[in-house]
mmCIF file of C-alpha atoms in Angstrom:
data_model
loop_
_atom_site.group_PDB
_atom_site.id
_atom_site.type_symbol
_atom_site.label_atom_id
_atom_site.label_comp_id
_atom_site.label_asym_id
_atom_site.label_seq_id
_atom_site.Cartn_x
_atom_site.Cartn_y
_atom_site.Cartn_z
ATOM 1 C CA UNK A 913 -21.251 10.381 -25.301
ATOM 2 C CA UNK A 914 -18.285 7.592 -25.405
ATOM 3 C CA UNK A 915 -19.948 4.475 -23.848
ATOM 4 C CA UNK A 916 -17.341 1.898 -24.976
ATOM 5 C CA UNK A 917 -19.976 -1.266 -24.258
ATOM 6 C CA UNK A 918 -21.421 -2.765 -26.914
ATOM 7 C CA UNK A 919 -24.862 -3.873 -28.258
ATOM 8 C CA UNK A 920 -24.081 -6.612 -31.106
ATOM 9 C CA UNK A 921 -27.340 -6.209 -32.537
ATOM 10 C CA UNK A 922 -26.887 -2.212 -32.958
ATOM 11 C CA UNK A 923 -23.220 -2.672 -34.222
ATOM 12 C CA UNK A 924 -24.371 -5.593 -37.353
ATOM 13 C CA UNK A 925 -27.113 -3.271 -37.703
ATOM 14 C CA UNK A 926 -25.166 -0.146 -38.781
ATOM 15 C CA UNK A 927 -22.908 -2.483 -40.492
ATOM 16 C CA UNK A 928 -25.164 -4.083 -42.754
ATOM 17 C CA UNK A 929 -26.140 -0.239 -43.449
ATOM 18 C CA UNK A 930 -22.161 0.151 -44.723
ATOM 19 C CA UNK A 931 -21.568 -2.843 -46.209
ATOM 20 C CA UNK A 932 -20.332 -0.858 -49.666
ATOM 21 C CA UNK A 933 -17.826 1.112 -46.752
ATOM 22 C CA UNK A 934 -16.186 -1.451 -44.941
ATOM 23 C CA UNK A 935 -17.703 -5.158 -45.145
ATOM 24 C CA UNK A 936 -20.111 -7.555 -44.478
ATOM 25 C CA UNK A 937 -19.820 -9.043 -40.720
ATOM 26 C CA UNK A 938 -22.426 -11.711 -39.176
ATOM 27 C CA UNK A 939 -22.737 -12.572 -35.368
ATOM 28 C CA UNK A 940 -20.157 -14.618 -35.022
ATOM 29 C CA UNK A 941 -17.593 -12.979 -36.677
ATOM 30 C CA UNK A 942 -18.832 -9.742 -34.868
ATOM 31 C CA UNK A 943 -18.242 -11.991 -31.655
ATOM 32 C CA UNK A 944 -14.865 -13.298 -32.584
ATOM 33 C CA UNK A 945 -14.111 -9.634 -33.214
ATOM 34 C CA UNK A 946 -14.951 -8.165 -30.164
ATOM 35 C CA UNK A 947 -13.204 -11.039 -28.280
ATOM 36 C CA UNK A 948 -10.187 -10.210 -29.442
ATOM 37 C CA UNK A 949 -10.678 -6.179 -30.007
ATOM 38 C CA UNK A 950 -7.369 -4.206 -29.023
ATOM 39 C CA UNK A 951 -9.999 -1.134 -28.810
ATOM 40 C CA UNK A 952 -14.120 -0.963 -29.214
ATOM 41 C CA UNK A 953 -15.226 2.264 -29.014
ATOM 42 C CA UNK A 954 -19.233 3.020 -28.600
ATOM 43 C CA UNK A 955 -21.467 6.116 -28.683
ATOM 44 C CA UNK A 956 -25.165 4.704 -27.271
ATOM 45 C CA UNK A 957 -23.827 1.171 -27.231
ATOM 46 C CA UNK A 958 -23.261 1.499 -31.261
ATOM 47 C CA UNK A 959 -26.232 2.565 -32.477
ATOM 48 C CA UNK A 960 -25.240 6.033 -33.230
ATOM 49 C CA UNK A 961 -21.332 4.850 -34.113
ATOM 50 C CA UNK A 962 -19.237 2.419 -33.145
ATOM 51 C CA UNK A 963 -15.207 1.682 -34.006
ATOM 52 C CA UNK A 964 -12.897 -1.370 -33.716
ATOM 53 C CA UNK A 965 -9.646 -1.861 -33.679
ATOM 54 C CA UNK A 966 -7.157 -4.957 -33.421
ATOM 55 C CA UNK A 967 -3.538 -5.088 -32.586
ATOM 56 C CA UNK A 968 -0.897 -7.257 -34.434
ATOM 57 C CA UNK A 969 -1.708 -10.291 -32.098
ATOM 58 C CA UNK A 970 -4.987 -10.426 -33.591
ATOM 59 C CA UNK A 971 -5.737 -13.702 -35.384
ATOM 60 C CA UNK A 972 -7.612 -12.394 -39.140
ATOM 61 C CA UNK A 973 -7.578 -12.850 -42.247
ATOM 62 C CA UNK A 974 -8.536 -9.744 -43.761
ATOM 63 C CA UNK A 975 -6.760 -8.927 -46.397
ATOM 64 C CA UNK A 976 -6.035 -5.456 -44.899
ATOM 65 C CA UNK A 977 -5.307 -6.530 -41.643
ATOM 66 C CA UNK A 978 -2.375 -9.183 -43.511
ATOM 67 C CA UNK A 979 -1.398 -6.263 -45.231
ATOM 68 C CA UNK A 980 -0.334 -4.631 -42.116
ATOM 69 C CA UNK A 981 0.949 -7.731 -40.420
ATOM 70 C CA UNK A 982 2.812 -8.113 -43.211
ATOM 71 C CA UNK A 983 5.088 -4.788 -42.539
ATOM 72 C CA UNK A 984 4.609 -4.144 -39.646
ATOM 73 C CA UNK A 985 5.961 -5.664 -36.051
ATOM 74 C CA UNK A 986 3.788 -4.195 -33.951
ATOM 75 C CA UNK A 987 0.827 -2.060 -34.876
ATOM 76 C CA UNK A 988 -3.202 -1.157 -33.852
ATOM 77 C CA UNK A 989 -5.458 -1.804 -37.270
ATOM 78 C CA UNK A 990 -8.614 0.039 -37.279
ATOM 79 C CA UNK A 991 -10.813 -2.861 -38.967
ATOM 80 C CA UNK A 992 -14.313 -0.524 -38.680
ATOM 81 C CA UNK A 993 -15.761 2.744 -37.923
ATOM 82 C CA UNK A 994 -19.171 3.853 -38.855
ATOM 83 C CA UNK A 995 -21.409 6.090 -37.558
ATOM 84 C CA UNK A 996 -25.169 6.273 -38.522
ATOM 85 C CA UNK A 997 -26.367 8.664 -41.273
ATOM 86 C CA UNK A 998 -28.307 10.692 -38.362
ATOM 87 C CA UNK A 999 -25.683 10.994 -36.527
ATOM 88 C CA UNK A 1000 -22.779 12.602 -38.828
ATOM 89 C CA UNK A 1001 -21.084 16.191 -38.140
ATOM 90 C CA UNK A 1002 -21.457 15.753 -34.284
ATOM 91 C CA UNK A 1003 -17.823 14.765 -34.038
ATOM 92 C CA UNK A 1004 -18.464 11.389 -33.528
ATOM 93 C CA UNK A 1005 -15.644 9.822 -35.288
ATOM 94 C CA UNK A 1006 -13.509 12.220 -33.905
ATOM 95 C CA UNK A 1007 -14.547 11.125 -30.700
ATOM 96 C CA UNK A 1008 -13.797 7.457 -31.307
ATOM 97 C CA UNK A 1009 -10.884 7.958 -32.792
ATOM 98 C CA UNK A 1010 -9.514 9.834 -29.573
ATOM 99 C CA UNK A 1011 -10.234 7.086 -27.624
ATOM 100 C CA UNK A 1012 -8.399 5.281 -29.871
ATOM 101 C CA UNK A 1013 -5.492 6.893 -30.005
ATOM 102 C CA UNK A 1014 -5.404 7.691 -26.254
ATOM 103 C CA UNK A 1015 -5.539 3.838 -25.480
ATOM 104 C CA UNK A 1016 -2.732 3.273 -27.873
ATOM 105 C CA UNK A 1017 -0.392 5.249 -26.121
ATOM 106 C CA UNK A 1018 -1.404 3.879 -22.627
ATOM 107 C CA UNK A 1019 -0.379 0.419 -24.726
ATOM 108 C CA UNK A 1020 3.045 1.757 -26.137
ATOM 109 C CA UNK A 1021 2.084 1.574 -29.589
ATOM 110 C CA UNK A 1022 3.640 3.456 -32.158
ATOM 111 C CA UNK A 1023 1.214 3.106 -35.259
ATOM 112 C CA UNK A 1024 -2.013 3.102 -36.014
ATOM 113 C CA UNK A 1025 -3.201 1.948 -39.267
ATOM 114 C CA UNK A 1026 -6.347 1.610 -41.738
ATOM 115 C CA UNK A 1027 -7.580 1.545 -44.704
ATOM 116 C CA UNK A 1028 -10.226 3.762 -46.946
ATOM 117 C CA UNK A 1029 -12.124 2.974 -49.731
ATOM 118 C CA UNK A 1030 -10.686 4.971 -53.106
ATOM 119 C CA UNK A 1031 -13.043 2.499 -54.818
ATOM 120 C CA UNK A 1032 -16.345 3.601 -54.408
ATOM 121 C CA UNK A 1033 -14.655 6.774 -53.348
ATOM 122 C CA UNK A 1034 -15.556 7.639 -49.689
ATOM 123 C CA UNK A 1035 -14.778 11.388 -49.308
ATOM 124 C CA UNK A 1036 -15.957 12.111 -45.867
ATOM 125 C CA UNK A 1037 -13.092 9.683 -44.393
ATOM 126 C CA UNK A 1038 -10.675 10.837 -46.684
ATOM 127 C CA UNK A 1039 -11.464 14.443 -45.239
ATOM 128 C CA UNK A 1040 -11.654 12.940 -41.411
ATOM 129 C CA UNK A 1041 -8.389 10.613 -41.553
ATOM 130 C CA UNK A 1042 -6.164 13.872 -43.537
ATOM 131 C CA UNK A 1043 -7.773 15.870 -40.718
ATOM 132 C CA UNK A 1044 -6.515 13.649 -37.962
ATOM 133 C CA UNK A 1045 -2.682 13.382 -39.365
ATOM 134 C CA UNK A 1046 -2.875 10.299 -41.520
ATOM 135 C CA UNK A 1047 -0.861 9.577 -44.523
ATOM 136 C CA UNK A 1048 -1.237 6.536 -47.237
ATOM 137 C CA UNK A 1049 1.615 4.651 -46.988
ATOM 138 C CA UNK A 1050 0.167 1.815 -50.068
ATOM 139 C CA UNK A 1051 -2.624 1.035 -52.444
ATOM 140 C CA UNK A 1052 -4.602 -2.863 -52.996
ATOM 141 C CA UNK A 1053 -7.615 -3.555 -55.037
ATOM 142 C CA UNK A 1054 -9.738 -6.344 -54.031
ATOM 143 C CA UNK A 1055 -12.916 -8.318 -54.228
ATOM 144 C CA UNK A 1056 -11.763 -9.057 -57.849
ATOM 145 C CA UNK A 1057 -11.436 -5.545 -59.278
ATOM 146 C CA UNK A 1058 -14.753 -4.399 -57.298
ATOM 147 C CA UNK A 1059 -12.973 -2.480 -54.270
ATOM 148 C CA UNK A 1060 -9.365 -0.020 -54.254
ATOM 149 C CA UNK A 1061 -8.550 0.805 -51.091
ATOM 150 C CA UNK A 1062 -5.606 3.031 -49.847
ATOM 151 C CA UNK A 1063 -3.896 2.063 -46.564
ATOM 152 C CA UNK A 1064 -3.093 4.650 -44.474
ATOM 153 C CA UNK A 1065 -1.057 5.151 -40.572
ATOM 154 C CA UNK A 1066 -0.471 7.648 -38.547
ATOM 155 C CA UNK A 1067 1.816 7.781 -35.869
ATOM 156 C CA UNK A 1068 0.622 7.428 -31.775
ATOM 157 C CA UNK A 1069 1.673 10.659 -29.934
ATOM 158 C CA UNK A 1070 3.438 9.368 -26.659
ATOM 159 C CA UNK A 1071 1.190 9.295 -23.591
ATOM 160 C CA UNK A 1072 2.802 11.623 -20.898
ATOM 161 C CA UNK A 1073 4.037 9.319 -17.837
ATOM 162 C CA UNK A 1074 1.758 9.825 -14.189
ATOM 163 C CA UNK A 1075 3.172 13.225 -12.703
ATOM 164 C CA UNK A 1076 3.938 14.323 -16.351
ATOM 165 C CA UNK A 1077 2.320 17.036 -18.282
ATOM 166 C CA UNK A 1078 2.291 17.654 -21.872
ATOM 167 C CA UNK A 1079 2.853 21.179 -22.482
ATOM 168 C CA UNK A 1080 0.315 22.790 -24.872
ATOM 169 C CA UNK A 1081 1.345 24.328 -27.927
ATOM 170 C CA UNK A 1082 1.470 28.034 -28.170
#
C-alpha cells in the first residue's frame, strides 16, 4: 500500500484539490521539492495520498518551514500530506506518517514538526496529529489575515540498534 515513488502529475493533482489545506505548488516547485525531500511517502504513486517532508538542510522559504528553522537546530518539517477524498478512513495518513517517523529515527532525528490549519479549521488533522502524539508548541496567521495555522512537533521515538529489540508494552 506504501509505494514511496512518485507520479508528479498525481501529487499537483491532489494538491490543487487542497489548495484551501496546505498550498498551491506548480511543477517546478513540486520538482525542487522532491529533490531535496528528507521523506516522500506514496500510496499508488500519490494518487490516493502522498506526504513530504524536509529536514533543516532544506533550502525554503515557507513561512512555516522558517518558523521551524528558526527554533530549531535540527528537525524533519512535514511541508504536505493529503490524501484523496475517496480514499479517507483507510489509514492512509497513518500509514505515511509511520514511514515517516520510522525514517526519522533511522536518521537520528529528534523532532518532527508541522503545521495545521486553525483557519479554515481542518478537524480531521487535528483529530489524526492529537492521535499520533503531537502537541502545538506556537500559533502564526498568514496570507494577510486569510490563514491561522498552529505549529505542532512531536518527538521521534528512538529506532532500536541491529540485534536490539524494543520491548512491547504490556
Amino acid at each position: 500500500m506504501n509505494d514511496t515513488s512518485a507520479d508528479e502529475a498525481a501529487i499537483l493533482a491532489l494538491n490543487r484539490a487542497h489548495v484551501a489545506e496546505t498550498s498551491a505548488l506548480e511543477a517546478a516547485d513540486l520538482r525542487a521539492l522532491l529533490a531535496q525531500a528528507f521523506h516522500v511517502g506514496a500510496c499508488d504513486r500519490g494518487r490516493e495520498a502522498f506526504l513530504i517532508a524536509l529536514d533543516q538542510d532544506a533550502i525554503y522559504s515557507s513561512p512555516n518551514f522558517q518558523w521551524f528553522k528558526s527554533r530549531h537546530e535540527r528537525f524533519v518539517y512535514i511541508d504536505r500530506v493529503i490524501v484523496a477524498p475517496s480514499q479517507r478512513g483507510r489509514g492512509l495518513a497513518r500509514l505515511l506518517y509511520e514511514g515517516l517517523f520510522a525514517a526519522a529515527a533511522r536518521a537520528r532525528h529528534v523532532l518532527i514538526g508541522c503545521e495545521v490549519n486553525a483557519e479554515p479549521p481542518n478537524p480531521a488533522s487535528d483529530a489524526l496529529h492529537a492521535a499520533l502524539g503531537f502537541v502545538e508548541v506556537g500559533r502564526a496567521v498568514l496570507a494577510g489575515g486569510a490563514k491561522r495555522v498552529r505549529y505542532l512537533t512531536r518527538e521521534v521515538p528512538r529506532a532500536a540498534p541491529r540485534g536490539e529489540y524494543q520491548r512491547r508494552p504490556e
